[in-house]
């Protein structure tokens, strides 16, 4: 497979990354995942905007812009003959001359762009619904940014897989009470029988899928409440939805031992979101 790496299209298995790249040594970088649908990149502007915002926050040089990124993505999608799949972007603070936590003043940031087939997701899950497994959220306080230091997310998702689940439902604890944050690589929203309830963006990723789905829900006339969602109220929810760029809107039918139905609200939002990304 061909990828774009620091200004050139190269084979994905060719040696390119410098040994002391801060992405390697410190997880000092950011990433994005964008859906590829029939050769188009839905919401690419939102994704690149999120990346730019975080690069400013962390003061990582970002030398690409939306037009450039989209042109490279189109080229990669045609070279690799991938009409539908996922586009991955990563920037890091470049390579150090000696490994040191302190940033060097002059550096060339690393930039990687990959168009790949969609990762392995069992297509039946969009019909039968996914199972989630609860897991403590052990991440840092910068989870509103899409940073590449994903070890707690990787552990959470692998734990869920080892228990037969599709994703983890992560939770944090406040005054002894557990509240829902997000998944290893997904967001969650709930239908409580009247309203759509979404965990408030408080040290969780402002998911682009979630913002699109919530705006669809509002336009359908649903009331949307963003607030802290406690784990012990989840069992009273009528419907649970998993959201992400790659999972789109996926029904959730089980969280640990709690069962949920794949109801009409989830069906409506799934259909409307499919229309939105394929239009
Ligand atoms: N993950 N929360 C986390 C922790 C995520 O990593 C993701 C996306 C989401 C959903 O965000 P969005 O709707 O913007 O894709 C929520 C991508 C798909 C990944 O890491 O592969």
mmCIF file of C-alpha atoms in Angstrom, residues 62-255:
data_model
loop_
_atom_site.group_PDB
_atom_site.id
_atom_site.type_symbol
_atom_site.label_atom_id
_atom_site.label_comp_id
_atom_site.label_asym_id
_atom_site.label_seq_id
_atom_site.Cartn_x
_atom_site.Cartn_y
_atom_site.Cartn_z
ATOM 1 C CA UNK A 62 1.126 22.010 11.135
ATOM 2 C CA UNK A 63 2.208 22.757 7.592
ATOM 3 C CA UNK A 64 -0.729 21.286 5.682
ATOM 4 C CA UNK A 65 -4.187 22.648 4.991
ATOM 5 C CA UNK A 66 -7.559 21.237 4.025
ATOM 6 C CA UNK A 67 -7.028 21.521 0.247
ATOM 7 C CA UNK A 68 -3.618 19.903 0.348
ATOM 8 C CA UNK A 69 -4.783 17.088 2.636
ATOM 9 C CA UNK A 70 -7.829 16.389 0.486
ATOM 10 C CA UNK A 71 -5.770 16.376 -2.741
ATOM 11 C CA UNK A 72 -3.306 13.880 -1.218
ATOM 12 C CA UNK A 73 -6.215 11.738 0.030
ATOM 13 C CA UNK A 74 -7.705 11.669 -3.479
ATOM 14 C CA UNK A 75 -4.372 10.666 -4.966
ATOM 15 C CA UNK A 76 -3.855 7.887 -2.394
ATOM 16 C CA UNK A 77 -7.383 6.620 -2.835
ATOM 17 C CA UNK A 78 -6.865 6.350 -6.590
ATOM 18 C CA UNK A 79 -3.335 4.815 -6.393
ATOM 19 C CA UNK A 80 -4.476 2.266 -3.797
ATOM 20 C CA UNK A 81 -7.849 1.767 -5.547
ATOM 21 C CA UNK A 82 -9.789 2.372 -2.337
ATOM 22 C CA UNK A 83 -13.180 3.992 -2.937
ATOM 23 C CA UNK A 84 -14.508 3.282 0.550
ATOM 24 C CA UNK A 85 -12.521 2.881 3.729
ATOM 25 C CA UNK A 86 -10.740 5.239 6.087
ATOM 26 C CA UNK A 87 -8.319 8.132 5.838
ATOM 27 C CA UNK A 88 -5.785 8.401 8.654
ATOM 28 C CA UNK A 89 -3.777 11.582 9.355
ATOM 29 C CA UNK A 90 -1.015 11.887 11.901
ATOM 30 C CA UNK A 91 1.315 14.707 12.869
ATOM 31 C CA UNK A 92 4.117 14.536 15.399
ATOM 32 C CA UNK A 93 6.551 17.090 16.769
ATOM 33 C CA UNK A 94 9.268 15.521 14.558
ATOM 34 C CA UNK A 95 12.553 13.831 15.464
ATOM 35 C CA UNK A 96 14.875 14.924 18.291
ATOM 36 C CA UNK A 97 18.649 14.940 17.931
ATOM 37 C CA UNK A 98 18.882 13.424 21.403
ATOM 38 C CA UNK A 99 15.893 12.066 23.318
ATOM 39 C CA UNK A 100 14.761 14.780 25.721
ATOM 40 C CA UNK A 101 11.330 15.686 27.105
ATOM 41 C CA UNK A 102 12.098 19.353 26.414
ATOM 42 C CA UNK A 103 11.004 20.369 22.902
ATOM 43 C CA UNK A 104 13.701 21.445 20.468
ATOM 44 C CA UNK A 105 13.151 24.960 19.106
ATOM 45 C CA UNK A 106 13.845 24.079 15.475
ATOM 46 C CA UNK A 107 12.224 20.938 14.191
ATOM 47 C CA UNK A 108 10.563 19.507 11.113
ATOM 48 C CA UNK A 109 7.179 18.042 12.086
ATOM 49 C CA UNK A 110 6.318 14.561 10.833
ATOM 50 C CA UNK A 111 3.188 14.177 8.721
ATOM 51 C CA UNK A 112 1.598 10.901 7.628
ATOM 52 C CA UNK A 113 -1.490 10.354 5.508
ATOM 53 C CA UNK A 114 -2.924 6.886 4.834
ATOM 54 C CA UNK A 115 -5.976 5.742 2.866
ATOM 55 C CA UNK A 116 -6.764 2.164 3.863
ATOM 56 C CA UNK A 117 -9.681 -0.262 3.607
ATOM 57 C CA UNK A 118 -12.129 -0.112 6.515
ATOM 58 C CA UNK A 119 -10.783 -1.959 9.554
ATOM 59 C CA UNK A 120 -12.342 -5.338 10.390
ATOM 60 C CA UNK A 121 -15.846 -4.643 11.695
ATOM 61 C CA UNK A 122 -18.455 -7.428 11.638
ATOM 62 C CA UNK A 123 -21.150 -5.987 9.339
ATOM 63 C CA UNK A 124 -23.842 -7.934 11.248
ATOM 64 C CA UNK A 125 -23.353 -5.598 14.201
ATOM 65 C CA UNK A 126 -25.344 -2.869 12.433
ATOM 66 C CA UNK A 127 -28.290 -5.317 12.346
ATOM 67 C CA UNK A 128 -27.890 -7.299 15.547
ATOM 68 C CA UNK A 129 -26.349 -4.605 17.747
ATOM 69 C CA UNK A 130 -23.073 -4.400 19.631
ATOM 70 C CA UNK A 131 -22.117 -5.596 23.085
ATOM 71 C CA UNK A 132 -20.132 -3.264 25.372
ATOM 72 C CA UNK A 133 -18.037 -4.085 28.397
ATOM 73 C CA UNK A 134 -17.484 -1.474 31.111
ATOM 74 C CA UNK A 135 -13.899 -0.530 31.868
ATOM 75 C CA UNK A 136 -12.272 2.236 33.935
ATOM 76 C CA UNK A 137 -11.164 5.296 31.993
ATOM 77 C CA UNK A 138 -7.511 5.592 32.942
ATOM 78 C CA UNK A 139 -6.587 8.441 30.605
ATOM 79 C CA UNK A 140 -5.126 11.879 31.234
ATOM 80 C CA UNK A 141 -6.840 15.251 31.352
ATOM 81 C CA UNK A 142 -6.348 16.133 27.665
ATOM 82 C CA UNK A 143 -8.952 13.808 26.152
ATOM 83 C CA UNK A 144 -10.676 16.636 24.256
ATOM 84 C CA UNK A 145 -7.763 16.334 21.815
ATOM 85 C CA UNK A 146 -7.121 13.391 19.523
ATOM 86 C CA UNK A 147 -3.634 12.623 20.824
ATOM 87 C CA UNK A 148 -1.720 9.554 19.628
ATOM 88 C CA UNK A 149 -0.936 8.253 23.140
ATOM 89 C CA UNK A 150 -3.697 5.674 23.058
ATOM 90 C CA UNK A 151 -2.505 2.911 25.402
ATOM 91 C CA UNK A 152 -5.449 3.144 27.862
ATOM 92 C CA UNK A 153 -7.871 3.174 24.889
ATOM 93 C CA UNK A 154 -6.109 0.152 23.370
ATOM 94 C CA UNK A 155 -6.281 -1.712 26.693
ATOM 95 C CA UNK A 156 -9.960 -0.838 27.132
ATOM 96 C CA UNK A 157 -10.929 -2.023 23.660
ATOM 97 C CA UNK A 158 -8.862 -5.209 23.881
ATOM 98 C CA UNK A 159 -10.380 -6.012 27.270
ATOM 99 C CA UNK A 160 -13.860 -5.623 25.763
ATOM 100 C CA UNK A 161 -12.864 -7.892 22.853
ATOM 101 C CA UNK A 162 -11.482 -10.518 25.232
ATOM 102 C CA UNK A 163 -14.934 -10.620 26.879
ATOM 103 C CA UNK A 164 -16.745 -10.985 23.535
ATOM 104 C CA UNK A 165 -17.641 -7.288 23.268
ATOM 105 C CA UNK A 166 -17.220 -4.852 20.383
ATOM 106 C CA UNK A 167 -16.203 -1.868 22.502
ATOM 107 C CA UNK A 168 -15.517 -0.722 26.028
ATOM 108 C CA UNK A 169 -17.828 1.686 27.799
ATOM 109 C CA UNK A 170 -15.356 3.642 29.868
ATOM 110 C CA UNK A 171 -16.247 5.341 33.120
ATOM 111 C CA UNK A 172 -14.616 7.708 35.590
ATOM 112 C CA UNK A 173 -15.429 7.923 39.288
ATOM 113 C CA UNK A 174 -16.437 11.045 41.199
ATOM 114 C CA UNK A 175 -17.190 10.896 44.936
ATOM 115 C CA UNK A 176 -17.501 7.122 44.640
ATOM 116 C CA UNK A 177 -20.045 7.327 41.775
ATOM 117 C CA UNK A 178 -19.193 6.095 38.280
ATOM 118 C CA UNK A 179 -20.068 8.140 35.218
ATOM 119 C CA UNK A 180 -19.856 7.314 31.511
ATOM 120 C CA UNK A 181 -17.121 8.899 29.401
ATOM 121 C CA UNK A 182 -16.679 7.225 26.004
ATOM 122 C CA UNK A 183 -15.303 4.119 24.297
ATOM 123 C CA UNK A 184 -11.768 3.160 23.303
ATOM 124 C CA UNK A 185 -12.508 4.727 19.913
ATOM 125 C CA UNK A 186 -16.207 5.644 20.030
ATOM 126 C CA UNK A 187 -18.748 7.950 21.644
ATOM 127 C CA UNK A 188 -22.100 7.017 23.172
ATOM 128 C CA UNK A 189 -25.517 8.619 23.300
ATOM 129 C CA UNK A 190 -28.705 7.367 24.948
ATOM 130 C CA UNK A 191 -32.445 7.625 24.440
ATOM 131 C CA UNK A 192 -34.196 7.723 27.811
ATOM 132 C CA UNK A 193 -37.708 7.250 26.400
ATOM 133 C CA UNK A 194 -38.246 10.999 25.894
ATOM 134 C CA UNK A 195 -34.985 12.759 25.212
ATOM 135 C CA UNK A 196 -31.597 12.066 23.709
ATOM 136 C CA UNK A 197 -28.990 12.180 26.466
ATOM 137 C CA UNK A 198 -25.294 12.662 25.647
ATOM 138 C CA UNK A 199 -22.398 12.701 28.134
ATOM 139 C CA UNK A 200 -21.223 16.296 28.363
ATOM 140 C CA UNK A 201 -17.934 17.144 26.669
ATOM 141 C CA UNK A 202 -15.825 17.244 29.795
ATOM 142 C CA UNK A 203 -12.449 15.652 29.060
ATOM 143 C CA UNK A 204 -13.887 13.449 26.303
ATOM 144 C CA UNK A 205 -13.418 13.829 22.556
ATOM 145 C CA UNK A 206 -15.785 16.248 20.816
ATOM 146 C CA UNK A 207 -16.724 13.506 18.339
ATOM 147 C CA UNK A 208 -17.673 14.711 14.888
ATOM 148 C CA UNK A 209 -20.107 11.824 14.346
ATOM 149 C CA UNK A 210 -21.785 12.722 17.625
ATOM 150 C CA UNK A 211 -22.152 16.400 16.710
ATOM 151 C CA UNK A 212 -23.695 15.442 13.339
ATOM 152 C CA UNK A 213 -26.055 12.858 14.890
ATOM 153 C CA UNK A 214 -27.148 15.251 17.643
ATOM 154 C CA UNK A 215 -27.897 17.934 15.062
ATOM 155 C CA UNK A 216 -29.945 15.402 13.043
ATOM 156 C CA UNK A 217 -31.804 14.455 16.245
ATOM 157 C CA UNK A 218 -32.552 18.130 17.019
ATOM 158 C CA UNK A 219 -33.783 18.690 13.465
ATOM 159 C CA UNK A 220 -36.119 15.694 13.917
ATOM 160 C CA UNK A 221 -37.594 17.438 16.952
ATOM 161 C CA UNK A 222 -35.872 15.444 19.710
ATOM 162 C CA UNK A 223 -34.795 17.290 22.805
ATOM 163 C CA UNK A 224 -31.053 16.747 23.346
ATOM 164 C CA UNK A 225 -29.532 17.059 26.800
ATOM 165 C CA UNK A 226 -25.776 17.064 27.332
ATOM 166 C CA UNK A 227 -24.992 16.203 30.925
ATOM 167 C CA UNK A 228 -23.106 13.788 33.127
ATOM 168 C CA UNK A 229 -24.519 10.253 32.666
ATOM 169 C CA UNK A 230 -24.107 8.019 35.735
ATOM 170 C CA UNK A 231 -23.394 4.351 35.157
ATOM 171 C CA UNK A 232 -26.178 3.242 37.485
ATOM 172 C CA UNK A 233 -28.819 5.134 35.470
ATOM 173 C CA UNK A 234 -27.752 3.493 32.193
ATOM 174 C CA UNK A 235 -29.949 0.448 32.822
ATOM 175 C CA UNK A 236 -33.026 2.690 32.681
ATOM 176 C CA UNK A 237 -32.135 3.949 29.176
ATOM 177 C CA UNK A 238 -34.396 2.689 26.421
ATOM 178 C CA UNK A 239 -31.818 2.765 23.629
ATOM 179 C CA UNK A 240 -28.055 3.083 23.476
ATOM 180 C CA UNK A 241 -26.115 4.165 20.393
ATOM 181 C CA UNK A 242 -22.402 3.854 19.654
ATOM 182 C CA UNK A 243 -21.028 6.563 17.362
ATOM 183 C CA UNK A 244 -17.773 7.014 15.488
ATOM 184 C CA UNK A 245 -16.385 7.792 12.071
ATOM 185 C CA UNK A 246 -15.866 4.093 11.330
ATOM 186 C CA UNK A 247 -18.804 2.598 13.268
ATOM 187 C CA UNK A 248 -21.207 5.381 12.147
ATOM 188 C CA UNK A 249 -24.380 4.880 14.229
ATOM 189 C CA UNK A 250 -24.401 1.404 15.707
ATOM 190 C CA UNK A 251 -27.111 0.010 17.986
ATOM 191 C CA UNK A 252 -25.967 -1.274 21.392
ATOM 192 C CA UNK A 253 -27.923 -4.234 22.754
ATOM 193 C CA UNK A 254 -25.870 -5.243 25.774
ATOM 194 C CA UNK A 255 -23.644 -3.542 28.347
#
